C-alpha positions in Angstrom: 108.5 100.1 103.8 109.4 97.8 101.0 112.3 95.5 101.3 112.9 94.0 98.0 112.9 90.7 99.3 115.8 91.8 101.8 116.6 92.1 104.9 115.6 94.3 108.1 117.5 97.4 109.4 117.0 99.6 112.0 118.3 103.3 111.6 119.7 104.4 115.2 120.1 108.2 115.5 122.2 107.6 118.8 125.3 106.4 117.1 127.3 107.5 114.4 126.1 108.9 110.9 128.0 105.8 109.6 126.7 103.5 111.6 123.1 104.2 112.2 121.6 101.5 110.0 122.0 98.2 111.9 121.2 94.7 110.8 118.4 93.7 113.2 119.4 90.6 114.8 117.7 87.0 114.4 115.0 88.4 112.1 114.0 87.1 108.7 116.4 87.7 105.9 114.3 87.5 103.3 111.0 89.6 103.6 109.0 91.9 100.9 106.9 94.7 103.0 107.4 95.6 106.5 105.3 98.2 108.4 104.7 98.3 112.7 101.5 98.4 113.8 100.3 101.0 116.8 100.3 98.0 118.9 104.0 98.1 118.7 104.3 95.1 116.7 107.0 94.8 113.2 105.0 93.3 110.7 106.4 91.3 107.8 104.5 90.7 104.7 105.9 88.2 102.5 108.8 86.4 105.0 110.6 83.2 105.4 108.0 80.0 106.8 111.5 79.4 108.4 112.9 82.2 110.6 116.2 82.9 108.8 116.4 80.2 105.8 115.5 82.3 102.6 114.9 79.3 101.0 111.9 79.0 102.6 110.9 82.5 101.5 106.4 82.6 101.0 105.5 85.6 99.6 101.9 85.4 100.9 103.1 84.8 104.7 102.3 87.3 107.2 104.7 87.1 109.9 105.3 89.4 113.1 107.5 90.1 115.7 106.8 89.9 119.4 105.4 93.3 120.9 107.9 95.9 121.4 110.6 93.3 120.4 111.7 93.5 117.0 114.2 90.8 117.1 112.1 87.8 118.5 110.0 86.2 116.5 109.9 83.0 118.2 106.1 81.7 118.2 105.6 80.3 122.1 103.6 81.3 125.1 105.6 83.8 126.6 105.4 85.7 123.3 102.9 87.6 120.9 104.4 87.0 117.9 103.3 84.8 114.8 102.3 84.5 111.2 99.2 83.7 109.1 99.4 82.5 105.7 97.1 84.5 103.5 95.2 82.4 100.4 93.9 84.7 97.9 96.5 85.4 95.6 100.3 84.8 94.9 101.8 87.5 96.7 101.2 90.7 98.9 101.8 93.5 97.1 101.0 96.5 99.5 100.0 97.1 103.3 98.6 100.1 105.2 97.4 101.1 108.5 93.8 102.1 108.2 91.2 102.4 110.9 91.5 100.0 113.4 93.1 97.5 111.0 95.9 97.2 108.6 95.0 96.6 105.3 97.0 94.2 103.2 96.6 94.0 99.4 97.3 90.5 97.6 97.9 90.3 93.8 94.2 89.5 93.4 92.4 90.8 96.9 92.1 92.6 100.1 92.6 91.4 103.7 92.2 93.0 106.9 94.3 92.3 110.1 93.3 93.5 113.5 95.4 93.3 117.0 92.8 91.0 119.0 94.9 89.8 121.8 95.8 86.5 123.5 96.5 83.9 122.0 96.2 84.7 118.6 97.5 88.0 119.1 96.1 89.4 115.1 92.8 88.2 113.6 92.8 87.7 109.7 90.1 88.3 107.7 89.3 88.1 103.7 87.6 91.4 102.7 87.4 91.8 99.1 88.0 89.9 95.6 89.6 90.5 92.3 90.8 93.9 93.5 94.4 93.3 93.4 97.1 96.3 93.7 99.3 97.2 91.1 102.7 97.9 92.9 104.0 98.0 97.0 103.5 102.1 96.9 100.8 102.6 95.3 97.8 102.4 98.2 97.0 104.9 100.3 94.9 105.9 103.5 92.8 109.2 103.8 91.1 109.6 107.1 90.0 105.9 107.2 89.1 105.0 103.3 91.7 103.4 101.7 92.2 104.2 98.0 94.9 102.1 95.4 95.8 101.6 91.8 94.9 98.2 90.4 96.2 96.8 87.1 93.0 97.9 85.2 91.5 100.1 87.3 91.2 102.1 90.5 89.5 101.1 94.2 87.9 102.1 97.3 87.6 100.4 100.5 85.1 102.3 102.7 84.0 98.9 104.5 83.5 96.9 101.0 85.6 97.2 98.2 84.3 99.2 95.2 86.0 100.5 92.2 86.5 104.1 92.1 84.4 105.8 88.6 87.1 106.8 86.4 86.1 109.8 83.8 90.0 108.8 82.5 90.4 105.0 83.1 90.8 104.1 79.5 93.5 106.6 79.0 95.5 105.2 81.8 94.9 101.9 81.6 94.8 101.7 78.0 98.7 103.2 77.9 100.2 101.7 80.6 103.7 99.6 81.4 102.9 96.8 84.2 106.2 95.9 83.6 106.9 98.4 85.9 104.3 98.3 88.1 106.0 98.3 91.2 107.7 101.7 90.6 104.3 103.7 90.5 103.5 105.2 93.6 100.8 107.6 95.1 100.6 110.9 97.0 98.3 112.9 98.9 97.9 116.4 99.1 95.2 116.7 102.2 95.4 120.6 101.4 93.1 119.9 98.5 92.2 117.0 98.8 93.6 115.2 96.0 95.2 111.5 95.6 98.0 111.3 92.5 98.8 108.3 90.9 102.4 108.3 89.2 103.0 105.7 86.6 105.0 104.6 83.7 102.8 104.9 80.4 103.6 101.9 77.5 107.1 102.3 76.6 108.7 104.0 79.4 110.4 102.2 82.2 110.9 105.8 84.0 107.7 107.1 85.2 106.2 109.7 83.3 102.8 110.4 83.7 100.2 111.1 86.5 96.5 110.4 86.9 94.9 113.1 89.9 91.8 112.0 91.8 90.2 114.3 94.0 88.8 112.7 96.4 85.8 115.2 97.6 84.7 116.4 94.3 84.8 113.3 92.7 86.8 114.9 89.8 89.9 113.4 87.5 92.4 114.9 85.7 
């Protein structure tokens, strides 16, 4: 979920409807994207260097909690939690479980982080270039290829990174507010097998336009 560069809540359904989203206790308090992996660890991308000082805020840290444990993040031996520093960019925009790996998107590439273990507990590794995303909702998965919406054009990542053939690329790109990038977004419809983009075209700070991509038939509309 994005955070805004916010805090962390957990929403309990065993208390009251009032109640039910709880500040989680001595986590960062100032993170951008937060996601848990299927190894049971909350991962935090873009945190604080400095477990809660927001001052020390990085927006390209990677930061996660110790394993079903979401408010220790306390880097020792008895724990599995840590952080990584990613260098490709100046922030991560987006993040998404894909197969066997999450994906994380910078501003300007694509990194992959798998659970390997003791003592490192995640391996990091740099796997694409000038293929930045344009905002934190606008990358998907679809049965282990991971599609998103850069600032000038559209990607794949099917084991390298490639840019998706665009039969309308200029007509989206060429009308487009990055202004408001981080309010597009993307949806799947697995029924038939289509990906839509949502976006704001130049001069509109509301979305209102959207780009289809089906993902079978290689077809746009």
């Amino acid at each position: 979920c994005q955070l805004q560069d916010g805090n962390i809540f957990r929403w309990d359904t065993s208390v009251g409807v009032n109640t039910r989203a709880a500040l989680i206790p001595n986590a960062p308090t100032k993170n951008r994207f937060a996601l848990v992996t299927t190894d049971r660890h909350l991962v935090l991308f873009g945190s604080e260097t400095t477990v809660g000082d927001a001052s020390t805020f990085d927006p390209m840290l990677v930061r996660f909690s110790n394993r079903e444990d979401i408010t220790n993040y306390s880097v020792t031996n008895e724990t599995t939690a840590g952080d990584q520093r990613l260098t490709d960019g100046s922030k991560i925009i987006s993040a998404i479980r894909s197969r066997n790996q999450i994906l994380i998107i910078t501003d300007t590439s694509l990194h992959g982080m798998q659970f390997v273990g003791d003592p490192f507990t995640f391996g990091f590794t740099q796997l694409g270039t000038n293929c930045g995303c344009a905002g934190s909702h606008a990358a998907v998965d679809v049965n282990g290829l991971a599609f998103w919406m850069g600032v000038e054009a559209f990607y794949v990542f099917d084991g390298t990174v490639k840019k998706l053939p665009c039969t309308v690329q200029d007509y989206v790109f060429d009308n487009i507010n990055l202004d408001q990038k981080e309010k597009f977004f993307v949806g799947l419809n697995s029924q038939f097998n289509e990906l839509t983009w949502w976006y704001c075209s130049s001069g509109a700070n509301q979305i209102d336009r959207s780009v289809t991509y089906n993902y079978l038939e290689n077809v746009w509309h």
